[in-house]
Coordinates of C-alpha atoms in Angstrom, one line a residue:
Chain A
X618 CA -3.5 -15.6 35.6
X619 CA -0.1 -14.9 37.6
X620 CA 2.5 -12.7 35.8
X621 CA 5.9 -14.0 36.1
X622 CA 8.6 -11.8 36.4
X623 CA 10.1 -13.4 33.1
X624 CA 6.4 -13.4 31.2
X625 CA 6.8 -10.7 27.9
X626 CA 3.3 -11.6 26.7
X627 CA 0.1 -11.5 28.7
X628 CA -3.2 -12.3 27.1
X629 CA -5.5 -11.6 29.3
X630 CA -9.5 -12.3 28.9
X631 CA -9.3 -10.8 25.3
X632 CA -12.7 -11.0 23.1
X633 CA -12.7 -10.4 19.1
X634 CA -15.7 -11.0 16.6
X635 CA -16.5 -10.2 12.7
X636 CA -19.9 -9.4 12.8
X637 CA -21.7 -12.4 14.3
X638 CA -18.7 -14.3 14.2
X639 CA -17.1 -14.3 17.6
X640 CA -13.4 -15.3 16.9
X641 CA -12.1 -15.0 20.2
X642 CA -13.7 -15.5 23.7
X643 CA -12.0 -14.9 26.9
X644 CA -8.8 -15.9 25.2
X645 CA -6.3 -16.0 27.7
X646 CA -2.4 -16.7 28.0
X647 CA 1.7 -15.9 28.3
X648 CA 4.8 -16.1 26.6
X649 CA 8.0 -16.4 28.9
X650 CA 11.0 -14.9 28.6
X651 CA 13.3 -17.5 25.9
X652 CA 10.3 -19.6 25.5
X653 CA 9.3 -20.8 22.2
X654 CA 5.2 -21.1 22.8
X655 CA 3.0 -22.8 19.6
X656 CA -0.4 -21.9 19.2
X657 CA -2.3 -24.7 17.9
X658 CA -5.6 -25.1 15.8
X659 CA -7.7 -25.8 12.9
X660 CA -7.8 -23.5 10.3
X661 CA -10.6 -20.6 11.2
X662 CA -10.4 -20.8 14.2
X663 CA -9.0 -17.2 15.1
X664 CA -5.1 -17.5 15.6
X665 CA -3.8 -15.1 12.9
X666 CA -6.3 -12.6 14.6
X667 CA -4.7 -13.7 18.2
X668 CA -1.2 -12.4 16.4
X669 CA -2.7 -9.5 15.3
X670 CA -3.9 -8.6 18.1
X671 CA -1.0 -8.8 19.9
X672 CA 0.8 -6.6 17.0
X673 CA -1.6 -4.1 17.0
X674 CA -2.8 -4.3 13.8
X675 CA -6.3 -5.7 15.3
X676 CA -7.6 -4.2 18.4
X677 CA -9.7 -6.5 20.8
X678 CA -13.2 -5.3 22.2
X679 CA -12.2 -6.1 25.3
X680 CA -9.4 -8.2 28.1
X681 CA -5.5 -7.0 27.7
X682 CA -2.9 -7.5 25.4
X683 CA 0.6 -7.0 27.7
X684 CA 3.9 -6.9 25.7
X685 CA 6.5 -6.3 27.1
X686 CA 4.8 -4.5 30.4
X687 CA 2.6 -2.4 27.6
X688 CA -0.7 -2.3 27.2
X689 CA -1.1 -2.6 23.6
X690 CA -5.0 -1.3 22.8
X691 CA -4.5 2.1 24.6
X692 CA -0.7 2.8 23.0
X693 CA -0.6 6.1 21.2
X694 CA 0.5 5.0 17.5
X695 CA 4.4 6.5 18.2
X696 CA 4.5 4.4 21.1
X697 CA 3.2 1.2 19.2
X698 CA 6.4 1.8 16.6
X699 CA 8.3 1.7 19.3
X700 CA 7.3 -0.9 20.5
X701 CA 6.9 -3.0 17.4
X702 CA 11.0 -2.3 16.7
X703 CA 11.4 -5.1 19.5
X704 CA 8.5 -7.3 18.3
X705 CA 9.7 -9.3 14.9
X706 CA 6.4 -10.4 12.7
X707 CA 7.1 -13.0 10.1
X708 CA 3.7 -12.9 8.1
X709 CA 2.1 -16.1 6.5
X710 CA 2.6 -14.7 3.4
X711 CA 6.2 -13.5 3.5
X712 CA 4.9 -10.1 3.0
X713 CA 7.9 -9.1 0.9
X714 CA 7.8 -5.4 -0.6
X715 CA 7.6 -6.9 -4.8
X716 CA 8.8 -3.6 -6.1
X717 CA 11.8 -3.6 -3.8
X718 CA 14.7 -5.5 -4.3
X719 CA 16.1 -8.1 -1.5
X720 CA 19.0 -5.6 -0.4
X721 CA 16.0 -2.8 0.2
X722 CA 13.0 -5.2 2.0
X723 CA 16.1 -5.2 4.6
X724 CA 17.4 -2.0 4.8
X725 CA 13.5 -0.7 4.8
X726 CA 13.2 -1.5 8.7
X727 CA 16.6 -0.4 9.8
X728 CA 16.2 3.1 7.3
X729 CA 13.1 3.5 9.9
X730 CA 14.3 2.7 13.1
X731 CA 18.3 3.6 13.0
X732 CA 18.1 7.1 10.9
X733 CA 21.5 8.5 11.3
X734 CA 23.3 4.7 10.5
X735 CA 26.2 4.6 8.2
X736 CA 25.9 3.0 4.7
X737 CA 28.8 0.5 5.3
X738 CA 27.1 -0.7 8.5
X739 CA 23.7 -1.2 7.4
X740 CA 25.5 -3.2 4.6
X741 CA 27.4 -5.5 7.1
X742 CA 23.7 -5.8 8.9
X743 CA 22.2 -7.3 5.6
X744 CA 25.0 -9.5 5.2
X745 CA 24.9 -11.0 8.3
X746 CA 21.1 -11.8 8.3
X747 CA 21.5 -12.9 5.3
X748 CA 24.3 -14.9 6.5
X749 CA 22.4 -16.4 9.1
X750 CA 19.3 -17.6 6.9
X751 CA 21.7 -18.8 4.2
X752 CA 21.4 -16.2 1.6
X753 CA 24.2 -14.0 1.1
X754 CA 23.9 -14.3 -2.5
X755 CA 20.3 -13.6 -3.2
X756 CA 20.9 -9.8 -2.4
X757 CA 20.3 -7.9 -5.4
X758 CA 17.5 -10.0 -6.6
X759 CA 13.9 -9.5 -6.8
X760 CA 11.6 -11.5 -4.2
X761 CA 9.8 -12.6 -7.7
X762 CA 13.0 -14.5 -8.4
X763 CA 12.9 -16.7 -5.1
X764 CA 11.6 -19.7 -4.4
X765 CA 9.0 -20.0 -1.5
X766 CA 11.0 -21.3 1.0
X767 CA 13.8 -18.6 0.1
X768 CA 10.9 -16.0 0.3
X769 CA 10.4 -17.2 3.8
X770 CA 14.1 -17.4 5.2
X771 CA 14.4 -13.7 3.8
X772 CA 10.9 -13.0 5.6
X773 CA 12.8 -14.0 8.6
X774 CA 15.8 -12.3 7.4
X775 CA 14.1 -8.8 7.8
X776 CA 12.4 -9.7 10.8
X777 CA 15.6 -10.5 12.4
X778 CA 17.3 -7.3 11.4
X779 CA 16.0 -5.0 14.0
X780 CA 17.5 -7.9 16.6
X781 CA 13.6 -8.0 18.1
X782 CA 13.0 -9.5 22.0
X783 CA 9.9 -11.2 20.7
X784 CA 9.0 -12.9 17.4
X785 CA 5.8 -13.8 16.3
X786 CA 5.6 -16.1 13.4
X787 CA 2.0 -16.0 11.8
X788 CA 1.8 -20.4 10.1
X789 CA 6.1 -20.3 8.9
X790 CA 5.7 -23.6 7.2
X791 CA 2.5 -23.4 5.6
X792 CA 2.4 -23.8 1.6
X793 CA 6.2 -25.3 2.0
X794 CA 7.3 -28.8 1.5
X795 CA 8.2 -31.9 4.0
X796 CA 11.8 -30.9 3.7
X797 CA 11.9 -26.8 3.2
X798 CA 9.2 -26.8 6.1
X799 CA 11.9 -28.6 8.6
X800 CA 14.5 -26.4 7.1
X801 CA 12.4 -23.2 8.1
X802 CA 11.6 -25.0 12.1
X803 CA 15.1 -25.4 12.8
X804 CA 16.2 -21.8 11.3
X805 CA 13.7 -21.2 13.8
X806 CA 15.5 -23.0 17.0
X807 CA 19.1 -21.8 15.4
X808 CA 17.4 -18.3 15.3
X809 CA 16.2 -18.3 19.1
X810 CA 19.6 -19.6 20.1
X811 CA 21.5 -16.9 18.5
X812 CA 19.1 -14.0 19.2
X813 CA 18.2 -15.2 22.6
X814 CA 14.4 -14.0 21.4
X815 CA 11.1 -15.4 22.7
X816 CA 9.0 -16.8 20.0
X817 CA 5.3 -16.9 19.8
X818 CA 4.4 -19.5 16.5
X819 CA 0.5 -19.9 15.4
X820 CA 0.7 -23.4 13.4
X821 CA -1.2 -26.4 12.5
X822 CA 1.6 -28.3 11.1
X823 CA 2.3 -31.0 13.4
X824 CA 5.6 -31.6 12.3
X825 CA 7.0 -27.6 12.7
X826 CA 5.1 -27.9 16.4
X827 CA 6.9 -30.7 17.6
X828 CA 10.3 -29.5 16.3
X829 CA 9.9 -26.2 17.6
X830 CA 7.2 -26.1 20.9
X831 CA 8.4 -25.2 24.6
X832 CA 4.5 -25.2 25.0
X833 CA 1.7 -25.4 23.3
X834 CA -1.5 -23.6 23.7
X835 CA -4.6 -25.2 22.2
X836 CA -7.0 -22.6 20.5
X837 CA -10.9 -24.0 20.2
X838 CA -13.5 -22.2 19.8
X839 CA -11.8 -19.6 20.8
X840 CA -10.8 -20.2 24.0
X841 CA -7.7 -21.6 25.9
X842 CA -8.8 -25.2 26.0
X843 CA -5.8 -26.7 27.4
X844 CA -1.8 -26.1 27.5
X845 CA 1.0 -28.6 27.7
X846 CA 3.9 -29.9 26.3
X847 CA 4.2 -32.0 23.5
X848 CA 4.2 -35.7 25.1
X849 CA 1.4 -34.4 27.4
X850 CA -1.1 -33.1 25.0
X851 CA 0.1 -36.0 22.5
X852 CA -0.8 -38.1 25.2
X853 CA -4.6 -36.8 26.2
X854 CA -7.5 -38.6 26.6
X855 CA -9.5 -35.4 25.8
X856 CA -11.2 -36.2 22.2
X857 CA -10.8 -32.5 21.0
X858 CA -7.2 -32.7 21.7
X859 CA -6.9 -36.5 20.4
X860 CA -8.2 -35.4 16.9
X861 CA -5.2 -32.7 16.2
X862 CA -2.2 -35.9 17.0
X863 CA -4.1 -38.6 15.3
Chain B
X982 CA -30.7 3.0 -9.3
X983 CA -32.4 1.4 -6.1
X984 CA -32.3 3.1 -3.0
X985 CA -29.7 0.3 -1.6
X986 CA -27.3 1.8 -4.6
X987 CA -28.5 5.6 -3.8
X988 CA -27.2 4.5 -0.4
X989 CA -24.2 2.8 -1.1
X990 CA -22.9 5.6 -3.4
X991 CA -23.4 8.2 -0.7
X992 CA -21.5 5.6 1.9
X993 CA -18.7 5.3 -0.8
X994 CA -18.3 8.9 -1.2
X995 CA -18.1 9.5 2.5
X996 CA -15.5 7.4 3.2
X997 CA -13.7 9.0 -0.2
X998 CA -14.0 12.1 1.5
X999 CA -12.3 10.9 5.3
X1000 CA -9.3 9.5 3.2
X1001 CA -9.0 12.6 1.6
X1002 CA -9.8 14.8 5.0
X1003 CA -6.8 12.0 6.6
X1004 CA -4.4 12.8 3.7
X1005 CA -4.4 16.5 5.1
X1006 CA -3.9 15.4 8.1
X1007 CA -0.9 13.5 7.6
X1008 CA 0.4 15.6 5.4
X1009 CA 1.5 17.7 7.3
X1010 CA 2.7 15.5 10.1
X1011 CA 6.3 15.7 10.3
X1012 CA 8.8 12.6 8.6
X1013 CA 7.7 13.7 5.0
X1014 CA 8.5 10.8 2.5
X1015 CA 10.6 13.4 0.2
X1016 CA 12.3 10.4 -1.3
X1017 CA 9.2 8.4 -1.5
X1018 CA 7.7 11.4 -3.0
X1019 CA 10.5 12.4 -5.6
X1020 CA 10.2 8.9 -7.0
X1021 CA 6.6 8.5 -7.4
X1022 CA 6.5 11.8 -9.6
X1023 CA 8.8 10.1 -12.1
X1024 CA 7.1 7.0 -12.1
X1025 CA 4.0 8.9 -12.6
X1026 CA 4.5 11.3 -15.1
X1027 CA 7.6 9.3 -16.8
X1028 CA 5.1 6.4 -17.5
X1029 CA 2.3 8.8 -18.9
X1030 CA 4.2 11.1 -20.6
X1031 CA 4.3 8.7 -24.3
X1032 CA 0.7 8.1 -23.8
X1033 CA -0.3 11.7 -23.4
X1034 CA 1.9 13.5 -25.6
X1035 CA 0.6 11.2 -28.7
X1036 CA -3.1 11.4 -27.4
X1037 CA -2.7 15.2 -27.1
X1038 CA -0.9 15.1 -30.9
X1039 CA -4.0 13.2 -32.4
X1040 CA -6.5 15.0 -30.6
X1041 CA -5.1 18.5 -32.1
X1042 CA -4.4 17.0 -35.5
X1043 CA -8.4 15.6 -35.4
X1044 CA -9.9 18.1 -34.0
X1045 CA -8.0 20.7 -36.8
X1046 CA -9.4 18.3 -39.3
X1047 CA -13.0 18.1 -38.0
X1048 CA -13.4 21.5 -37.9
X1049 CA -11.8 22.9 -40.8
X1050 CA -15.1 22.3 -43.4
X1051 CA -17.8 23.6 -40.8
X1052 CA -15.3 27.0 -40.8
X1053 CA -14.8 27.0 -44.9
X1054 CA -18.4 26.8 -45.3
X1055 CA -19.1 30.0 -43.2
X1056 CA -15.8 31.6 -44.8
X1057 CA -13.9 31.8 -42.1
X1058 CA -11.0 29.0 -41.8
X1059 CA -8.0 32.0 -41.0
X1060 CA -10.0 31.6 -38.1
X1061 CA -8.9 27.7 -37.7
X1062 CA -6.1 28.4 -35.2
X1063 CA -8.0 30.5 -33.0
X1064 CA -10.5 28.2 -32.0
X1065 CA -9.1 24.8 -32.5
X1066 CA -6.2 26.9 -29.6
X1067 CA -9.1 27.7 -27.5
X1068 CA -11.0 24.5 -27.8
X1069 CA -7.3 22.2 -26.7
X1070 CA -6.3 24.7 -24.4
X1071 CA -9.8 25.4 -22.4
X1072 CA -11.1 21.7 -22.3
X1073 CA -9.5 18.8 -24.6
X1074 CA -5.9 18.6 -23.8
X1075 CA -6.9 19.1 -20.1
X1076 CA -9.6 16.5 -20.0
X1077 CA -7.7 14.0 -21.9
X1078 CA -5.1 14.3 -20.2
X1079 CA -6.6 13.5 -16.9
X1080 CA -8.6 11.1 -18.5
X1081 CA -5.5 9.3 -19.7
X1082 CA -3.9 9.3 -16.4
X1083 CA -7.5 8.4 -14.8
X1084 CA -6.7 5.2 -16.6
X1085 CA -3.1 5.0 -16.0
X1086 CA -1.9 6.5 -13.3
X1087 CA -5.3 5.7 -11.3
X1088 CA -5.6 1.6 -12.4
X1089 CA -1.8 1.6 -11.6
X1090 CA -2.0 3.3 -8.0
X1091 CA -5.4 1.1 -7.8
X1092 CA -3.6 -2.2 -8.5
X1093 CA -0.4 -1.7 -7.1
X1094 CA -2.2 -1.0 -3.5
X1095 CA -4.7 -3.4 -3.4
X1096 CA -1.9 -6.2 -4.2
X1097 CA 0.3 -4.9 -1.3
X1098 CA -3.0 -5.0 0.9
X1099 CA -4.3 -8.6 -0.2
X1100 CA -0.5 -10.2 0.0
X1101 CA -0.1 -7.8 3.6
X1102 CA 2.6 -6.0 2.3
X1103 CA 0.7 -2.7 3.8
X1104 CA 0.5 -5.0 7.4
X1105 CA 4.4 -5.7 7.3
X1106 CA 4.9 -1.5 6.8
X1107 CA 3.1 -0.7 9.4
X1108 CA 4.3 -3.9 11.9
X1109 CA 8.2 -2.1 10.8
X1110 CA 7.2 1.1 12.6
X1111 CA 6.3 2.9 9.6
X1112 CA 2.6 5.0 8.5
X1113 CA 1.6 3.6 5.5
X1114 CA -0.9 5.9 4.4
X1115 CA 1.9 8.7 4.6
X1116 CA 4.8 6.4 2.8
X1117 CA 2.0 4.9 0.3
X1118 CA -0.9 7.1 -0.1
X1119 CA 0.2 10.7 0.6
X1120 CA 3.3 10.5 -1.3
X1121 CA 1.3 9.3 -4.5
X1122 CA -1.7 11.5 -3.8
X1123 CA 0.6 14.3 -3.9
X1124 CA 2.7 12.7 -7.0
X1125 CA -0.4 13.1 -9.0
X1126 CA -1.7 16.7 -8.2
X1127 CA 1.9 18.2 -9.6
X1128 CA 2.1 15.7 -12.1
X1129 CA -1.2 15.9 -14.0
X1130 CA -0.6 19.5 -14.8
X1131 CA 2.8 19.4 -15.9
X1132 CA 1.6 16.6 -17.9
X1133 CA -1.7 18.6 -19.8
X1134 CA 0.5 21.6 -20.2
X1135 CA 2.4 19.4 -22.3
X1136 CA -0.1 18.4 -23.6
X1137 CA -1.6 22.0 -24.6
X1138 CA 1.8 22.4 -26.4
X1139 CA 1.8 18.8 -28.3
X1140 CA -2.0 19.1 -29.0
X1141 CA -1.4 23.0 -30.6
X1142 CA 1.6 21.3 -32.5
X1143 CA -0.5 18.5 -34.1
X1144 CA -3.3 21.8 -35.0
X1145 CA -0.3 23.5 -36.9
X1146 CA 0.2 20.0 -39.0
X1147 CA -3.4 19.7 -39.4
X1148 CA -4.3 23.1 -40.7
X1149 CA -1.3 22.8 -43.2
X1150 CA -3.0 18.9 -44.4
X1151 CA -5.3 21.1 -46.7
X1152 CA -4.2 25.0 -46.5
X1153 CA -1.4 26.5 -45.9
X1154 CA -0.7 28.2 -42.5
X1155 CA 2.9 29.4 -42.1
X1156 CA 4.6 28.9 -38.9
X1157 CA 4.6 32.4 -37.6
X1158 CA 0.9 33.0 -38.7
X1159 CA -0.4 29.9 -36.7
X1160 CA 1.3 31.1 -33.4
X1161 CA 0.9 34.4 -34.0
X1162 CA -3.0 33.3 -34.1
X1163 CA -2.8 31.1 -31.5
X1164 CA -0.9 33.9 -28.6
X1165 CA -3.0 36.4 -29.7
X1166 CA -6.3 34.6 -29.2
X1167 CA -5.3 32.8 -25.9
X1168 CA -5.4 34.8 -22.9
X1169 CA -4.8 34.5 -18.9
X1170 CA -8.8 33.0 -18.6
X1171 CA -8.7 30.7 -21.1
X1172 CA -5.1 29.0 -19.9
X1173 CA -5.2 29.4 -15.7
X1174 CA -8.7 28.5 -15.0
X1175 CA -8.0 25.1 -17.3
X1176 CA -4.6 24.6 -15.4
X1177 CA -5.9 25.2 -12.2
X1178 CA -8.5 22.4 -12.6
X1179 CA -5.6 20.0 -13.3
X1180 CA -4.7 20.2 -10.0
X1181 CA -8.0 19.1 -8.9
X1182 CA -7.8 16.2 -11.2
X1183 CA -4.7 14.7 -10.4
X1184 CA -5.9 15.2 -6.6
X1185 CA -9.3 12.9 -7.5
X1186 CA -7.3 10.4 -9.4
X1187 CA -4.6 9.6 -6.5
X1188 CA -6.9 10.1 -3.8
X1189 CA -9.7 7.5 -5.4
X1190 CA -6.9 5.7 -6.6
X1191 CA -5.3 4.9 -3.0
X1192 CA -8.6 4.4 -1.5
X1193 CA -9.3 1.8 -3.6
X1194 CA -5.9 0.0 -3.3
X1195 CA -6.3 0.9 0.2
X1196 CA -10.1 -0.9 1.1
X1197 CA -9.2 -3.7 -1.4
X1198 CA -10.1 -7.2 -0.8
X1199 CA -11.1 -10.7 -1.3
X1200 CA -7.7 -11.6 -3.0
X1201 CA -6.4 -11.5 -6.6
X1202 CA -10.3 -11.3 -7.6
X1203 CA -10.0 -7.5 -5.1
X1204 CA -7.2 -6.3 -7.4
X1205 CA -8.8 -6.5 -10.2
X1206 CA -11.9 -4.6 -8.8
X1207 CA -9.7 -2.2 -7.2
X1208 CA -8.0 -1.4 -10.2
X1209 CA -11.2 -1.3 -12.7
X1210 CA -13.1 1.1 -9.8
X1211 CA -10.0 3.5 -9.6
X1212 CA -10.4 4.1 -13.1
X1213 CA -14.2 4.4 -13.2
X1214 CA -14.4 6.5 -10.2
X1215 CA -11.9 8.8 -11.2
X1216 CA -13.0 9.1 -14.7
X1217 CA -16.3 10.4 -13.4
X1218 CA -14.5 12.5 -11.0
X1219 CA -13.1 14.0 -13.6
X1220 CA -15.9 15.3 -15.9
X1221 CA -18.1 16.0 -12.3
X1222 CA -15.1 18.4 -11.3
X1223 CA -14.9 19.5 -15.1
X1224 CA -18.5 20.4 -14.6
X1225 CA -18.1 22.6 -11.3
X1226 CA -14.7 24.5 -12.8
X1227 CA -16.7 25.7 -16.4
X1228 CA -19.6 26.6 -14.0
X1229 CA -17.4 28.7 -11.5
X1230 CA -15.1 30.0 -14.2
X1231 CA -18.5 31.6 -15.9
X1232 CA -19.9 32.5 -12.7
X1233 CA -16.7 34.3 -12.3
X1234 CA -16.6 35.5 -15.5
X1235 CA -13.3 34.2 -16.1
X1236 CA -13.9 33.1 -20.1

């Protein structure tokens, strides 16, 4: 695969497996710089584990996991936090801390990353990410007193707080409605406009992919079956790729 | 139990012992969760301390009562205060007390983690840069070795306090008599040795307690066993290590 000057994800040749399960084989492909590149397939078929591998929370038996011009499997942990301050991760399930209020699941990254910031400033930060998913006035509440969609738009909220390069989103509109689901895909665009990020979604909601997808990358059987945009796969022959756009 | 379960047991209790072995390790890793740390004591003891201190009240009261007509019979009931103080300080109030926060402290810690791993609320810490085992684990590991101890010498003093009410139910003990019974029969052996354990107690409960939390799976059905095996495991932890102190404190002779 050629590397791009612009490309801040290489998958390279990566293999995973559970036991006898072998979730990815020779899984191989790249995120550009300001691209927004989907991930599509069924349920199962190993594109959370892609995402974590990429994150470092999994590590692959073998191929390469670039972000970012690192080589995530052979990072030292402190370099992986380092690394991970410019990598966003919104989780499937919003992933909210329950015992912490709004106001503290966002200050919980920056109190990590930005040590020596001021109180008044990390309370502009939370504003303004609040702010920009809508928000402002769920601040002192609990995450148990949100709605799901609100769960996920402050998921985002707190991913978008560190101001990360890269954002990998991990299904963003499953469990939501029609309506909240469109909602999330273009805070999603709005997002990638404003932050001038590059996003990496794993989804298998049709709708979200075709509001949101640069590219698309087919997962099956965990491989790289094909790549295309949306007309082009929407308009294959193959049967495989057929059976996700009918 | 089948050799599978001989097996199994031995697996579980090696990996208890790497989580422990890791918590030392981290521990004393620079970026200590003092904060982290400060709050988990007062969660810990704050939400134990009603439980204990009536547990600790009964169990002197009972004990008092239970004992007083074996000691009439043989004559000697002044002797009531000296060894219901011996029998709370040396073993009961201690052992309750961890037992009580085996079930607390251990099901809490138990639940709490294992719903932060099945939801991957432990995933997003570590994604935001930070080492959950030090922010989660050693912080309430730690929590519970200081606070067990402060909690069962409270408990010694609550326990000896519910003895004074239950030797005055059918005598009549005065104040000064009871504690001057009670200091002069309790000495540095009987009171260390038992406090010293404590530590070891509130160490098994928050270490078993986060590596439950911590391996927990298979959803909201994972929390629940996470939670019941934290407070199975460290209830047996507790009378195995209560085993192994009496044994070294008489090996020592300590008693």
């Amino acid at each position: 695969m050629e590397t791009n000057s612009n490309t801040v994800i290489k998958v390279e040749g990566i293999n995973k497996s559970f036991g006898d399960n072998h979730v990815l084989r020779d899984f191989s492909t790249q995120l550009l710089k300001g691209e927004n590149l989907v991930v599509l397939g069924k349920s199962g078929s190993g594109k959370s584990v892609l995402i974590k591998c990429i994150i470092g929370l999994l590590k692959p038996e073998s191929g390469t996991v670039d972000v970012l011009g690192k080589n995530v499997p052979e990072l030292e942990q402190e370099e992986l936090d380092q690394l991970r301050v410019k990598v966003g991760f919104l989780f499937q399930s919003n992933a909210l801390y329950d015992s912490m209020s709004i106001r503290q699941n966002l200050e919980f990254p920056l109190r990590r990353h930005r040590k020596n910031m001021k109180q008044e400033v990390v309370n502009q930060l939370v504003m303004e990410v609040l702010g920009q998913v809508g928000l402002e006035d769920t601040a002192d509440k609990m995450p148990s007193e949100l709605s799901g969609g609100m769960k996920k738009r402050i998921a985002l909220a707190r991913t978008l707080i560190l101001k990360p390069e890269i954002i990998l989103y991990d299904e963003p509109t499953t469990g939501l409605d029609p309506i909240t689901g469109r909602g999330i895909s273009s805070l999603m665009l709005s997002v990638q406009k404003k932050y001038n990020s590059s996003s990496l979604i794993i989804s298998h909601d049709l709708a979200c992919v075709q509001m949101t997808a640069n590219r698309i990358v087919m997962l099956i059987d965990g491989g790289c079956y094909t790549t295309g945009t949306w007309k082009e796969l929407q308009s294959s022959e193959d049967e495989k790729v057929k059976q996700f756009f009918e | 139990m089948n050799t599978s379960g001989i097996k199994g047991f031995f697996l579980e209790a090696g990996a208890i012992a790497r989580f422990s072995g890791r918590f030392f390790r981290e521990m004393l890793k620079p970026r200590f969760e003092f904060a982290e740390f400060l709050r988990q004591c007062y969660f810990l003891g704050n939400r134990s301390l009603p439980l204990v201190a009536i547990t600790a009240f009964i169990m002197g009261l009972v004990i008092t009562i239970q004992s007083r007509p074996t000691l009439v019979e043989f004559g000697a009931e002044a002797w009531l205060p000296k060894m219901v103080s011996v029998s709370l300080v040396r073993e009961i109030a201690p052992v309750i007390t961890a037992l009580i926060c085996a079930g607390k402290i251990g099901s809490g810690i138990g639940a709490e983690l294992g719903s932060m791993k099945v939801t991957e609320q432990i995933d997003a810490m570590e994604v935001s840069g930070t080492n959950p085992y030090k922010f989660l684990a050693v912080t309430r590991i730690l929590a519970a070795t200081l606070m067990v101890p402060v909690l069962a010498i409270l408990a010694d003093t609550v326990s000896l306090y519910g003895a004074f009410l239950g030797a005055n139910l059918r005598g009549a003990v005065s104040w000064q008599l009871f504690w001057n019974q009670v200091f002069s029969t309790l000495v540095y052996g009987d009171v260390l040795p038992s406090l010293i354990k404590t530590f070891f107690f509130g160490f098994a409960i928050g270490v078993i307690g986060c590596y439950m939390g911590f391996t927990s799976s298979k959803g909201t059905e994972g929390v629940g066993i996470s939670a019941n095996s934290a407070v199975v495991v460290a209830s047996l932890a507790v009378f195995i290590l209560d085993l192994l102190a009496v044994q070294v404190t008489d090996i020592l002779k300590l008693n």
